[in-house]
Short mmCIF file of N, CA, C and O in Angstrom, two decimals:
data_model
loop_
_atom_site.label_atom_id
_atom_site.label_comp_id
_atom_site.label_asym_id
_atom_site.label_seq_id
_atom_site.Cartn_x
_atom_site.Cartn_y
_atom_site.Cartn_z
N MET A 1 0.82 -1.18 0.00
CA MET A 1 0.00 0.00 0.00
C MET A 1 0.87 1.26 0.00
O MET A 1 0.46 2.26 -0.52
N MET A 2 2.00 1.18 0.60
CA MET A 2 2.98 2.26 0.63
C MET A 2 2.33 3.60 0.99
O MET A 2 1.51 3.67 1.87
N LEU A 3 2.70 4.64 0.29
CA LEU A 3 2.25 6.00 0.60
C LEU A 3 0.76 6.19 0.39
O LEU A 3 0.12 6.94 1.13
N SER A 4 0.19 5.51 -0.57
CA SER A 4 -1.25 5.67 -0.85
C SER A 4 -2.11 5.26 0.34
O SER A 4 -3.23 5.74 0.50
N GLY A 5 -1.57 4.40 1.22
CA GLY A 5 -2.32 3.97 2.40
C GLY A 5 -2.58 5.10 3.37
O GLY A 5 -3.58 5.08 4.09
N PHE A 6 -1.74 6.09 3.38
CA PHE A 6 -1.91 7.21 4.31
C PHE A 6 -2.98 8.20 3.85
O PHE A 6 -3.40 9.05 4.61
N PHE A 7 -3.40 8.09 2.62
CA PHE A 7 -4.43 8.99 2.09
C PHE A 7 -5.82 8.37 2.11
O PHE A 7 -6.77 9.01 1.68
N ARG A 8 -5.93 7.14 2.59
CA ARG A 8 -7.23 6.46 2.62
C ARG A 8 -7.95 6.78 3.92
O ARG A 8 -7.39 6.70 5.01
N LEU A 9 -9.22 7.15 3.83
CA LEU A 9 -10.03 7.50 4.99
C LEU A 9 -10.13 6.34 5.97
O LEU A 9 -10.01 6.53 7.18
N GLY A 10 -10.31 5.13 5.46
CA GLY A 10 -10.45 3.96 6.33
C GLY A 10 -9.22 3.72 7.19
O GLY A 10 -9.33 3.27 8.34
N VAL A 11 -8.04 4.01 6.67
CA VAL A 11 -6.81 3.84 7.44
C VAL A 11 -6.82 4.78 8.64
O VAL A 11 -6.51 4.39 9.76
N TRP A 12 -7.19 6.03 8.41
CA TRP A 12 -7.23 7.00 9.52
C TRP A 12 -8.33 6.65 10.53
O TRP A 12 -8.14 6.81 11.74
N GLN A 13 -9.47 6.17 10.05
CA GLN A 13 -10.53 5.75 10.97
C GLN A 13 -10.05 4.60 11.84
O GLN A 13 -10.31 4.58 13.05
N ASN A 14 -9.37 3.63 11.25
CA ASN A 14 -8.84 2.50 12.02
C ASN A 14 -7.78 2.96 13.01
O ASN A 14 -7.71 2.47 14.14
N PHE A 15 -6.94 3.90 12.61
CA PHE A 15 -5.91 4.42 13.50
C PHE A 15 -6.54 5.08 14.73
O PHE A 15 -6.15 4.79 15.87
N PHE A 16 -7.52 5.95 14.52
CA PHE A 16 -8.14 6.65 15.66
C PHE A 16 -8.96 5.70 16.53
O PHE A 16 -9.02 5.86 17.74
N ARG A 17 -9.58 4.69 15.91
CA ARG A 17 -10.31 3.69 16.71
C ARG A 17 -9.35 2.96 17.64
O ARG A 17 -9.61 2.80 18.82
N ALA A 18 -8.20 2.56 17.12
CA ALA A 18 -7.21 1.85 17.94
C ALA A 18 -6.63 2.78 19.00
O ALA A 18 -6.45 2.38 20.16
N TRP A 19 -6.36 4.01 18.63
CA TRP A 19 -5.78 4.98 19.58
C TRP A 19 -6.74 5.27 20.72
O TRP A 19 -6.35 5.28 21.88
N ARG A 20 -8.05 5.47 20.40
CA ARG A 20 -9.05 5.71 21.45
C ARG A 20 -9.20 4.48 22.35
O ARG A 20 -9.52 4.60 23.52
N GLY A 21 -9.00 3.30 21.78
CA GLY A 21 -9.12 2.05 22.55
C GLY A 21 -7.90 1.77 23.41
O GLY A 21 -7.86 0.78 24.13
N GLY A 22 -6.88 2.63 23.34
CA GLY A 22 -5.71 2.48 24.19
C GLY A 22 -4.58 1.68 23.58
O GLY A 22 -3.57 1.43 24.24
N TYR A 23 -4.70 1.27 22.32
CA TYR A 23 -3.63 0.51 21.69
C TYR A 23 -2.47 1.43 21.34
O TYR A 23 -2.67 2.46 20.70
N THR A 24 -1.28 1.06 21.79
CA THR A 24 -0.11 1.89 21.50
C THR A 24 0.79 1.23 20.48
O THR A 24 1.43 1.91 19.69
N GLY A 25 0.88 -0.09 20.47
CA GLY A 25 1.70 -0.80 19.49
C GLY A 25 3.17 -0.49 19.64
O GLY A 25 3.64 -0.10 20.70
N ASN A 26 3.90 -0.63 18.56
CA ASN A 26 5.32 -0.28 18.55
C ASN A 26 5.66 0.35 17.21
O ASN A 26 4.88 0.31 16.27
N LEU A 27 6.81 0.92 17.13
CA LEU A 27 7.23 1.56 15.89
C LEU A 27 8.38 0.80 15.24
O LEU A 27 9.15 1.36 14.48
N GLU A 28 8.49 -0.49 15.55
CA GLU A 28 9.53 -1.32 14.96
C GLU A 28 9.01 -1.95 13.68
O GLU A 28 7.83 -2.20 13.53
N GLY A 29 9.92 -2.22 12.77
CA GLY A 29 9.54 -2.86 11.52
C GLY A 29 9.32 -1.84 10.42
O GLY A 29 9.41 -0.64 10.62
N GLU A 30 9.01 -2.34 9.24
CA GLU A 30 8.86 -1.47 8.09
C GLU A 30 7.54 -0.71 8.06
O GLU A 30 7.45 0.36 7.52
N GLY A 31 6.47 -1.31 8.59
CA GLY A 31 5.19 -0.62 8.68
C GLY A 31 4.35 -0.64 7.42
O GLY A 31 3.31 0.00 7.37
N PHE A 32 4.77 -1.34 6.39
CA PHE A 32 4.01 -1.36 5.14
C PHE A 32 3.43 -2.72 4.82
O PHE A 32 2.85 -2.92 3.77
N THR A 33 3.58 -3.70 5.71
CA THR A 33 3.11 -5.05 5.45
C THR A 33 1.71 -5.23 6.01
O THR A 33 1.47 -5.00 7.19
N LEU A 34 0.79 -5.63 5.18
CA LEU A 34 -0.56 -5.93 5.62
C LEU A 34 -0.59 -7.37 6.13
O LEU A 34 0.18 -8.21 5.70
N GLY A 35 -1.50 -7.66 7.05
CA GLY A 35 -1.56 -8.98 7.65
C GLY A 35 -2.78 -9.76 7.21
O GLY A 35 -3.50 -9.37 6.30
N GLY A 36 -3.01 -10.84 7.90
CA GLY A 36 -4.14 -11.68 7.58
C GLY A 36 -4.34 -12.75 8.63
O GLY A 36 -3.51 -12.93 9.52
N VAL A 37 -5.47 -13.44 8.55
CA VAL A 37 -5.80 -14.52 9.48
C VAL A 37 -6.30 -15.70 8.65
O VAL A 37 -7.14 -15.53 7.76
N TYR A 38 -5.78 -16.87 8.94
CA TYR A 38 -6.23 -18.10 8.31
C TYR A 38 -6.61 -19.10 9.39
O TYR A 38 -5.90 -19.25 10.37
N VAL A 39 -7.72 -19.79 9.20
CA VAL A 39 -8.08 -20.92 10.04
C VAL A 39 -8.04 -22.13 9.12
O VAL A 39 -8.77 -22.18 8.12
N ILE A 40 -7.15 -23.06 9.44
CA ILE A 40 -6.94 -24.23 8.59
C ILE A 40 -7.38 -25.48 9.34
O ILE A 40 -6.94 -25.72 10.47
N GLY A 41 -8.25 -26.25 8.72
CA GLY A 41 -8.77 -27.46 9.35
C GLY A 41 -7.78 -28.60 9.30
O GLY A 41 -6.76 -28.56 8.62
N ALA A 42 -8.10 -29.64 10.04
CA ALA A 42 -7.25 -30.83 10.11
C ALA A 42 -7.38 -31.66 8.84
O ALA A 42 -8.42 -31.65 8.17
N GLY A 43 -6.31 -32.37 8.53
CA GLY A 43 -6.35 -33.29 7.39
C GLY A 43 -6.65 -32.60 6.08
O GLY A 43 -6.01 -31.63 5.70
N LYS A 44 -7.70 -33.07 5.39
CA LYS A 44 -8.06 -32.54 4.08
C LYS A 44 -9.14 -31.46 4.13
O LYS A 44 -9.71 -31.12 3.10
N GLN A 45 -9.42 -30.93 5.32
CA GLN A 45 -10.44 -29.88 5.43
C GLN A 45 -10.02 -28.61 4.70
O GLN A 45 -10.87 -27.89 4.18
N GLY A 46 -8.76 -28.32 4.72
CA GLY A 46 -8.27 -27.14 4.01
C GLY A 46 -8.53 -25.85 4.78
O GLY A 46 -8.72 -25.85 5.99
N VAL A 47 -8.60 -24.76 4.05
CA VAL A 47 -8.78 -23.43 4.64
C VAL A 47 -10.26 -23.23 4.96
O VAL A 47 -11.11 -23.30 4.07
N LEU A 48 -10.55 -22.97 6.22
CA LEU A 48 -11.93 -22.75 6.66
C LEU A 48 -12.26 -21.26 6.72
O LEU A 48 -13.43 -20.89 6.65
N LEU A 49 -11.25 -20.43 6.91
CA LEU A 49 -11.45 -18.98 6.93
C LEU A 49 -10.19 -18.31 6.43
O LEU A 49 -9.08 -18.69 6.81
N GLU A 50 -10.38 -17.33 5.57
CA GLU A 50 -9.26 -16.54 5.07
C GLU A 50 -9.65 -15.07 5.15
O GLU A 50 -10.68 -14.66 4.62
N HIS A 51 -8.85 -14.29 5.85
CA HIS A 51 -9.08 -12.84 5.94
C HIS A 51 -7.76 -12.14 5.65
O HIS A 51 -6.78 -12.37 6.34
N ARG A 52 -7.74 -11.33 4.61
CA ARG A 52 -6.54 -10.56 4.27
C ARG A 52 -6.86 -9.08 4.46
O ARG A 52 -7.89 -8.60 4.00
N GLU A 53 -5.95 -8.38 5.13
CA GLU A 53 -6.14 -6.95 5.30
C GLU A 53 -6.15 -6.27 3.94
O GLU A 53 -5.29 -6.52 3.10
N LYS A 54 -7.14 -5.41 3.73
CA LYS A 54 -7.20 -4.64 2.49
C LYS A 54 -6.58 -3.26 2.69
O LYS A 54 -6.15 -2.63 1.74
N GLU A 55 -6.59 -2.79 3.95
CA GLU A 55 -5.94 -1.55 4.31
C GLU A 55 -5.46 -1.66 5.75
O GLU A 55 -5.90 -2.55 6.48
N PHE A 56 -4.57 -0.79 6.16
CA PHE A 56 -4.01 -0.87 7.51
C PHE A 56 -5.12 -0.81 8.55
O PHE A 56 -6.01 0.04 8.47
N GLY A 57 -5.09 -1.72 9.51
CA GLY A 57 -6.07 -1.72 10.60
C GLY A 57 -7.34 -2.48 10.31
O GLY A 57 -8.24 -2.51 11.14
N ASP A 58 -7.46 -3.07 9.15
CA ASP A 58 -8.63 -3.86 8.79
C ASP A 58 -8.64 -5.11 9.66
O ASP A 58 -7.72 -5.91 9.61
N LYS A 59 -9.69 -5.29 10.48
CA LYS A 59 -9.73 -6.40 11.44
C LYS A 59 -10.64 -7.51 10.97
O LYS A 59 -11.64 -7.26 10.30
N VAL A 60 -10.30 -8.72 11.38
CA VAL A 60 -11.15 -9.87 11.11
C VAL A 60 -12.26 -9.91 12.15
O VAL A 60 -12.09 -9.46 13.28
N SER A 61 -13.41 -10.42 11.76
CA SER A 61 -14.55 -10.54 12.67
C SER A 61 -14.33 -11.73 13.61
O SER A 61 -14.16 -12.86 13.15
N LEU A 62 -14.32 -11.47 14.91
CA LEU A 62 -14.10 -12.53 15.90
C LEU A 62 -15.16 -13.63 15.80
O LEU A 62 -14.82 -14.81 15.84
N PRO A 63 -16.45 -13.29 15.64
CA PRO A 63 -17.45 -14.36 15.50
C PRO A 63 -17.18 -15.27 14.29
O PRO A 63 -17.40 -16.48 14.37
N SER A 64 -16.68 -14.72 13.19
CA SER A 64 -16.39 -15.56 12.03
C SER A 64 -15.21 -16.48 12.29
O SER A 64 -15.18 -17.62 11.82
N VAL A 65 -14.23 -16.02 13.08
CA VAL A 65 -13.10 -16.88 13.44
C VAL A 65 -13.59 -18.02 14.33
O VAL A 65 -13.25 -19.18 14.11
N LEU A 66 -14.40 -17.69 15.33
CA LEU A 66 -14.92 -18.72 16.23
C LEU A 66 -15.78 -19.74 15.48
O LEU A 66 -15.71 -20.94 15.74
N GLU A 67 -16.58 -19.26 14.54
CA GLU A 67 -17.41 -20.16 13.74
C GLU A 67 -16.55 -21.11 12.92
O GLU A 67 -16.83 -22.31 12.82
N ALA A 68 -15.48 -20.59 12.33
CA ALA A 68 -14.58 -21.43 11.54
C ALA A 68 -13.85 -22.44 12.42
O ALA A 68 -13.68 -23.61 12.03
N VAL A 69 -13.43 -22.04 13.59
CA VAL A 69 -12.73 -22.95 14.51
C VAL A 69 -13.64 -24.08 14.95
O VAL A 69 -13.21 -25.23 15.08
N GLU A 70 -14.92 -23.77 15.15
CA GLU A 70 -15.87 -24.82 15.56
C GLU A 70 -16.08 -25.86 14.46
O GLU A 70 -16.51 -26.98 14.74
N LYS A 71 -15.76 -25.52 13.22
CA LYS A 71 -15.93 -26.47 12.10
C LYS A 71 -14.76 -27.43 11.97
O LYS A 71 -14.85 -28.38 11.19
N ILE A 72 -13.69 -27.20 12.71
CA ILE A 72 -12.53 -28.10 12.62
C ILE A 72 -12.91 -29.46 13.20
O ILE A 72 -13.39 -29.54 14.33
N LYS A 73 -12.71 -30.49 12.40
CA LYS A 73 -13.01 -31.85 12.84
C LYS A 73 -11.70 -32.53 13.21
O LYS A 73 -10.72 -32.45 12.46
N PRO A 74 -11.68 -33.23 14.36
CA PRO A 74 -10.43 -33.92 14.74
C PRO A 74 -10.05 -34.95 13.68
O PRO A 74 -10.91 -35.61 13.10
N GLN A 75 -8.79 -35.06 13.46
CA GLN A 75 -8.27 -36.00 12.47
C GLN A 75 -8.17 -37.39 13.10
O GLN A 75 -7.60 -37.55 14.18
N ALA A 76 -8.70 -38.39 12.42
CA ALA A 76 -8.62 -39.76 12.93
C ALA A 76 -7.19 -40.25 12.85
O ALA A 76 -6.48 -40.02 11.89
N SER A 77 -6.75 -40.97 13.92
CA SER A 77 -5.36 -41.44 13.92
C SER A 77 -5.21 -42.78 13.28
O SER A 77 -5.99 -43.59 13.14
#
């Protein structure tokens, strides 16, 4: 996202939401890498949830993560 990320309204909204919530974070690292969350099932279940950040501060929905985790079936030994 590089410099264009700083001009997006959603990035600033996410920044102020985190700041008001008391999140301080750190200033280490490059700061330009977007993250993501994957929930991967056992065996051949594959990916049950995939969330990739589209802009800085884009969060995954906790209920969707919990729903995906509940779908994981134990692998038979």
